[in-house]
């Protein structure tokens, strides 16, 4: 585009409304057309020369974008945003930072890594999530969120003893957190082999599936649809046979009475 040139930009659904839409503003699965006017052109700033404050501001924007996707259960998009935020927050060289700036950047990295681990857990990327938790614990060995997540991840992979040890450590740091109590109690029961403590099979339907309901029927696999079409005629035939038999029996009964 040239300066002051006007263009119309047709957006893809995934960049605007995705599966759930945006409440009353944008309906489900809707694209938009933007009218764009190019008002100015400037060179982009090199990430390598950003100040710590710039990195924190830009990284926070990317993290908030990830949080938006996470709340909508768009976990892959959320994960990409968190990774982008981390790449920005890790740019400044520690030697050029004051202790206060370094501590603030570290705090924001920890927030991003915790959110990233949450998205990875939702996507069943267990090994990657453990790496994210370990990166947090290298910066803050007493980070309760990372300890709790790592304990859950280790329990998923069958490392019950290590998971219980880590959860006990988290509980010692935050003895009033109910989620840690519940997870630790569940693992102790599993370790003892008590019934009813095995991991549930399958996963619950997402908000998107629950919200769309019958609207998803056209998207069902062909096999499921064809099976239903095959069953329905046989039900009708069976109903007709039952009706005929009942009529015959009724007729025979009337004949005997007469």
CSV table of C-alpha atoms in Angstrom, one decimal:
chain,number,residue,atom,x,y,z
A,1,UNK,CA,0.0,0.0,0.0
A,2,UNK,CA,1.0,3.6,-0.6
A,3,UNK,CA,0.4,6.5,1.8
A,4,UNK,CA,-3.3,7.5,2.1
A,5,UNK,CA,-4.2,4.4,0.0
A,6,UNK,CA,-7.5,2.7,1.1
A,7,UNK,CA,-7.9,-1.1,1.2
A,8,UNK,CA,-10.6,-3.5,2.3
A,9,UNK,CA,-9.3,-6.4,4.4
A,10,UNK,CA,-11.4,-9.6,4.7
A,11,UNK,CA,-10.4,-11.4,7.9
A,12,UNK,CA,-10.5,-15.1,8.5
A,13,UNK,CA,-12.9,-16.4,11.1
A,14,UNK,CA,-10.1,-17.6,13.4
A,15,UNK,CA,-8.8,-14.0,13.8
A,16,UNK,CA,-12.2,-12.5,14.5
A,17,UNK,CA,-14.8,-14.7,16.1
A,18,UNK,CA,-13.5,-18.3,16.0
A,19,UNK,CA,-15.8,-21.0,17.2
A,20,UNK,CA,-17.6,-19.1,20.0
A,21,UNK,CA,-17.9,-15.7,18.6
A,22,UNK,CA,-17.7,-12.6,20.9
A,23,UNK,CA,-21.0,-12.5,22.7
A,24,UNK,CA,-23.4,-9.9,21.2
A,25,UNK,CA,-20.7,-8.1,19.1
A,26,UNK,CA,-19.9,-10.8,16.6
A,27,UNK,CA,-22.0,-13.9,15.9
A,28,UNK,CA,-20.4,-17.4,15.8
A,29,UNK,CA,-18.1,-18.2,12.9
A,30,UNK,CA,-18.3,-14.7,11.4
A,31,UNK,CA,-15.7,-13.0,9.2
A,32,UNK,CA,-15.4,-9.2,9.0
A,33,UNK,CA,-14.3,-6.7,6.4
A,34,UNK,CA,-12.2,-3.8,7.6
A,35,UNK,CA,-11.7,-0.6,5.7
A,36,UNK,CA,-8.0,0.3,6.2
A,37,UNK,CA,-6.3,3.6,5.4
A,38,UNK,CA,-2.5,3.8,5.5
A,39,UNK,CA,-1.7,7.0,7.3
A,40,UNK,CA,2.0,6.7,8.1
A,41,UNK,CA,5.0,4.4,7.5
A,42,UNK,CA,7.8,3.9,10.0
A,43,UNK,CA,10.6,1.4,10.5
A,44,UNK,CA,9.9,-1.1,13.2
A,45,UNK,CA,12.0,-1.0,16.3
A,46,UNK,CA,14.5,-3.7,16.8
A,47,UNK,CA,13.6,-5.9,19.7
A,48,UNK,CA,17.3,-6.0,20.6
A,49,UNK,CA,17.3,-2.3,21.6
A,50,UNK,CA,14.0,-2.3,23.6
A,51,UNK,CA,14.3,-1.1,27.2
A,52,UNK,CA,13.2,-3.3,30.1
A,53,UNK,CA,10.1,-1.2,30.4
A,54,UNK,CA,9.3,-1.6,26.7
A,55,UNK,CA,9.8,-5.4,27.0
A,56,UNK,CA,7.5,-5.6,30.0
A,57,UNK,CA,4.8,-3.6,28.3
A,58,UNK,CA,4.9,-5.5,25.0
A,59,UNK,CA,5.3,-8.9,26.7
A,60,UNK,CA,2.3,-8.1,28.9
A,61,UNK,CA,0.2,-7.3,25.8
A,62,UNK,CA,1.1,-10.7,24.3
A,63,UNK,CA,0.3,-12.5,27.6
A,64,UNK,CA,-3.1,-10.8,27.8
A,65,UNK,CA,-3.8,-11.9,24.3
A,66,UNK,CA,-2.9,-15.5,25.4
A,67,UNK,CA,-5.2,-15.2,28.4
A,68,UNK,CA,-8.0,-14.1,26.0
A,69,UNK,CA,-7.5,-17.3,23.9
A,70,UNK,CA,-7.2,-19.5,27.0
A,71,UNK,CA,-10.5,-18.3,28.4
A,72,UNK,CA,-12.1,-19.3,25.1
A,73,UNK,CA,-10.4,-22.7,25.2
A,74,UNK,CA,-8.3,-21.9,22.1
A,75,UNK,CA,-5.3,-23.4,23.8
A,76,UNK,CA,-2.9,-23.6,20.8
A,77,UNK,CA,-3.4,-19.9,20.1
A,78,UNK,CA,-2.9,-19.1,23.8
A,79,UNK,CA,0.3,-21.2,23.8
A,80,UNK,CA,1.7,-19.3,20.8
A,81,UNK,CA,1.0,-15.9,22.5
A,82,UNK,CA,2.7,-17.0,25.7
A,83,UNK,CA,5.8,-18.1,23.8
A,84,UNK,CA,5.9,-14.9,21.9
A,85,UNK,CA,5.6,-12.9,25.2
A,86,UNK,CA,8.5,-15.0,26.6
A,87,UNK,CA,10.7,-14.3,23.6
A,88,UNK,CA,10.2,-10.6,24.2
A,89,UNK,CA,10.8,-10.7,27.9
A,90,UNK,CA,14.0,-12.6,27.5
A,91,UNK,CA,15.6,-10.0,25.1
A,92,UNK,CA,17.5,-7.6,27.5
A,93,UNK,CA,20.9,-8.8,28.7
A,94,UNK,CA,21.0,-9.1,32.5
A,95,UNK,CA,24.2,-7.1,32.7
A,96,UNK,CA,22.4,-4.0,31.4
A,97,UNK,CA,19.6,-4.1,33.9
A,98,UNK,CA,19.3,-2.8,37.3
A,99,UNK,CA,18.3,-5.3,40.1
A,100,UNK,CA,14.8,-3.8,40.2
A,101,UNK,CA,14.4,-4.2,36.4
A,102,UNK,CA,15.8,-7.7,36.5
A,103,UNK,CA,13.4,-8.7,39.3
A,104,UNK,CA,10.4,-7.2,37.4
A,105,UNK,CA,11.3,-9.0,34.2
A,106,UNK,CA,11.7,-12.3,36.1
A,107,UNK,CA,8.3,-11.8,37.7
A,108,UNK,CA,6.7,-11.4,34.2
A,109,UNK,CA,8.5,-14.4,32.8
A,110,UNK,CA,7.2,-16.5,35.7
A,111,UNK,CA,3.6,-15.4,34.9
A,112,UNK,CA,4.0,-16.3,31.3
A,113,UNK,CA,5.6,-19.6,32.0
A,114,UNK,CA,2.8,-20.5,34.5
A,115,UNK,CA,0.2,-19.6,31.9
A,116,UNK,CA,2.1,-21.5,29.2
A,117,UNK,CA,2.3,-24.6,31.4
A,118,UNK,CA,-1.5,-24.4,31.9
A,119,UNK,CA,-2.1,-24.3,28.1
A,120,UNK,CA,0.3,-27.2,27.5
A,121,UNK,CA,-1.5,-29.2,30.2
A,122,UNK,CA,-4.8,-28.6,28.4
A,123,UNK,CA,-3.2,-29.8,25.2
A,124,UNK,CA,-1.8,-32.9,26.9
A,125,UNK,CA,1.7,-31.7,26.2
A,126,UNK,CA,2.9,-33.1,29.5
A,127,UNK,CA,6.7,-33.2,28.9
A,128,UNK,CA,6.6,-29.6,27.6
A,129,UNK,CA,4.6,-28.5,30.6
A,130,UNK,CA,7.1,-30.1,33.0
A,131,UNK,CA,9.9,-28.1,31.3
A,132,UNK,CA,7.9,-24.9,31.7
A,133,UNK,CA,7.4,-25.6,35.4
A,134,UNK,CA,11.1,-26.4,35.9
A,135,UNK,CA,12.0,-23.1,34.2
A,136,UNK,CA,9.8,-21.3,36.8
A,137,UNK,CA,11.3,-23.2,39.7
A,138,UNK,CA,14.8,-22.3,38.5
A,139,UNK,CA,13.9,-18.7,39.0
A,140,UNK,CA,11.6,-19.2,42.1
A,141,UNK,CA,12.0,-22.5,43.8
A,142,UNK,CA,9.0,-21.8,46.1
A,143,UNK,CA,6.5,-20.9,43.4
A,144,UNK,CA,3.4,-22.7,44.6
A,145,UNK,CA,1.6,-22.6,41.2
A,146,UNK,CA,4.5,-24.3,39.5
A,147,UNK,CA,4.9,-26.8,42.2
A,148,UNK,CA,1.2,-27.7,42.1
A,149,UNK,CA,1.2,-28.0,38.3
A,150,UNK,CA,4.3,-30.1,38.3
A,151,UNK,CA,2.8,-32.4,41.0
A,152,UNK,CA,-0.3,-32.9,38.8
A,153,UNK,CA,1.9,-33.6,35.8
A,154,UNK,CA,4.0,-36.2,37.6
A,155,UNK,CA,0.9,-37.9,38.8
A,156,UNK,CA,-0.4,-38.1,35.2
A,157,UNK,CA,2.9,-39.8,34.2
A,158,UNK,CA,2.7,-42.3,37.1
A,159,UNK,CA,5.5,-40.8,39.2
A,160,UNK,CA,3.3,-40.8,42.3
A,161,UNK,CA,6.1,-40.7,45.0
A,162,UNK,CA,7.7,-37.6,43.4
A,163,UNK,CA,4.3,-36.0,42.8
A,164,UNK,CA,3.3,-36.5,46.4
A,165,UNK,CA,6.6,-35.1,47.6
A,166,UNK,CA,6.3,-31.9,45.4
A,167,UNK,CA,2.6,-31.4,46.5
A,168,UNK,CA,3.6,-31.7,50.1
A,169,UNK,CA,6.2,-29.0,49.6
A,170,UNK,CA,3.5,-26.8,47.9
A,171,UNK,CA,1.1,-27.5,50.8
A,172,UNK,CA,3.7,-26.5,53.4
A,173,UNK,CA,4.1,-23.1,51.6
A,174,UNK,CA,0.3,-22.6,51.3
A,175,UNK,CA,-1.4,-24.8,53.8
A,176,UNK,CA,-4.9,-23.3,53.2
A,177,UNK,CA,-5.1,-24.0,49.5
A,178,UNK,CA,-7.9,-26.5,49.0
A,179,UNK,CA,-6.8,-27.5,45.5
A,180,UNK,CA,-3.5,-28.8,46.8
A,181,UNK,CA,-5.2,-30.6,49.6
A,182,UNK,CA,-7.6,-32.3,47.2
A,183,UNK,CA,-4.9,-33.3,44.7
A,184,UNK,CA,-2.6,-34.6,47.5
A,185,UNK,CA,-5.4,-36.6,49.1
A,186,UNK,CA,-6.3,-38.2,45.7
A,187,UNK,CA,-2.7,-39.2,45.1
A,188,UNK,CA,-2.3,-40.7,48.5
A,189,UNK,CA,-5.4,-42.8,48.0
A,190,UNK,CA,-4.1,-43.9,44.5
A,191,UNK,CA,-0.8,-44.9,46.1
A,192,UNK,CA,-2.7,-47.0,48.6
A,193,UNK,CA,-4.7,-48.6,45.8
A,194,UNK,CA,-8.1,-47.5,47.0
A,195,UNK,CA,-11.0,-48.1,44.6
A,196,UNK,CA,-12.5,-45.2,42.7
A,197,UNK,CA,-9.2,-43.2,42.5
A,198,UNK,CA,-8.1,-44.1,39.0
A,199,UNK,CA,-7.8,-41.3,36.4
A,200,UNK,CA,-11.1,-40.7,34.5
A,201,UNK,CA,-11.2,-41.8,30.9
A,202,UNK,CA,-12.0,-39.3,28.1
A,203,UNK,CA,-12.3,-35.6,28.6
A,204,UNK,CA,-15.3,-33.3,29.1
A,205,UNK,CA,-16.8,-31.4,26.2
A,206,UNK,CA,-15.4,-27.9,25.7
A,207,UNK,CA,-17.5,-24.8,26.1
A,208,UNK,CA,-17.7,-24.5,22.4
A,209,UNK,CA,-19.2,-27.9,21.9
A,210,UNK,CA,-21.7,-27.3,24.8
A,211,UNK,CA,-22.7,-24.0,23.4
A,212,UNK,CA,-23.2,-25.0,19.8
A,213,UNK,CA,-25.0,-28.2,20.6
A,214,UNK,CA,-27.2,-29.3,17.7
A,215,UNK,CA,-25.5,-26.9,15.4
A,216,UNK,CA,-22.5,-29.3,15.2
A,217,UNK,CA,-24.6,-32.2,13.9
A,218,UNK,CA,-23.8,-31.4,10.2
A,219,UNK,CA,-20.1,-31.6,11.1
A,220,UNK,CA,-20.3,-35.1,12.6
A,221,UNK,CA,-18.2,-37.8,10.8
A,222,UNK,CA,-20.0,-39.4,7.9
A,223,UNK,CA,-19.8,-42.8,9.6
A,224,UNK,CA,-21.9,-41.7,12.5
A,225,UNK,CA,-24.5,-40.1,10.3
A,226,UNK,CA,-24.8,-43.1,8.0
A,227,UNK,CA,-25.2,-45.4,10.9
A,228,UNK,CA,-28.1,-43.4,12.2
A,229,UNK,CA,-29.7,-43.4,8.7
A,230,UNK,CA,-29.3,-47.2,8.5
A,231,UNK,CA,-30.9,-47.8,11.9
A,232,UNK,CA,-34.0,-45.5,11.4
A,233,UNK,CA,-35.6,-47.5,8.5
A,234,UNK,CA,-35.2,-50.8,10.4
A,235,UNK,CA,-37.0,-49.3,13.4
A,236,UNK,CA,-39.9,-48.3,11.2
A,237,UNK,CA,-40.0,-51.8,9.6
A,238,UNK,CA,-40.0,-53.4,13.1
A,239,UNK,CA,-42.9,-51.1,14.2
A,240,UNK,CA,-44.9,-52.1,11.1
A,241,UNK,CA,-44.4,-55.8,11.7
A,242,UNK,CA,-45.5,-55.5,15.4
A,243,UNK,CA,-48.6,-53.6,14.2
A,244,UNK,CA,-49.5,-56.4,11.6
A,245,UNK,CA,-49.0,-59.1,14.2
A,246,UNK,CA,-51.2,-57.3,16.7
A,247,UNK,CA,-53.9,-56.9,14.1
A,248,UNK,CA,-53.8,-60.6,13.2
A,249,UNK,CA,-54.0,-61.6,16.9
A,250,UNK,CA,-57.0,-59.2,17.4
A,251,UNK,CA,-58.7,-60.7,14.3
A,252,UNK,CA,-58.2,-64.3,15.5
A,253,UNK,CA,-59.7,-63.3,18.9
A,254,UNK,CA,-62.8,-61.8,17.3
A,255,UNK,CA,-63.2,-64.9,15.2
A,256,UNK,CA,-63.1,-67.3,18.2
A,257,UNK,CA,-65.6,-65.1,20.1
A,258,UNK,CA,-68.1,-65.2,17.2
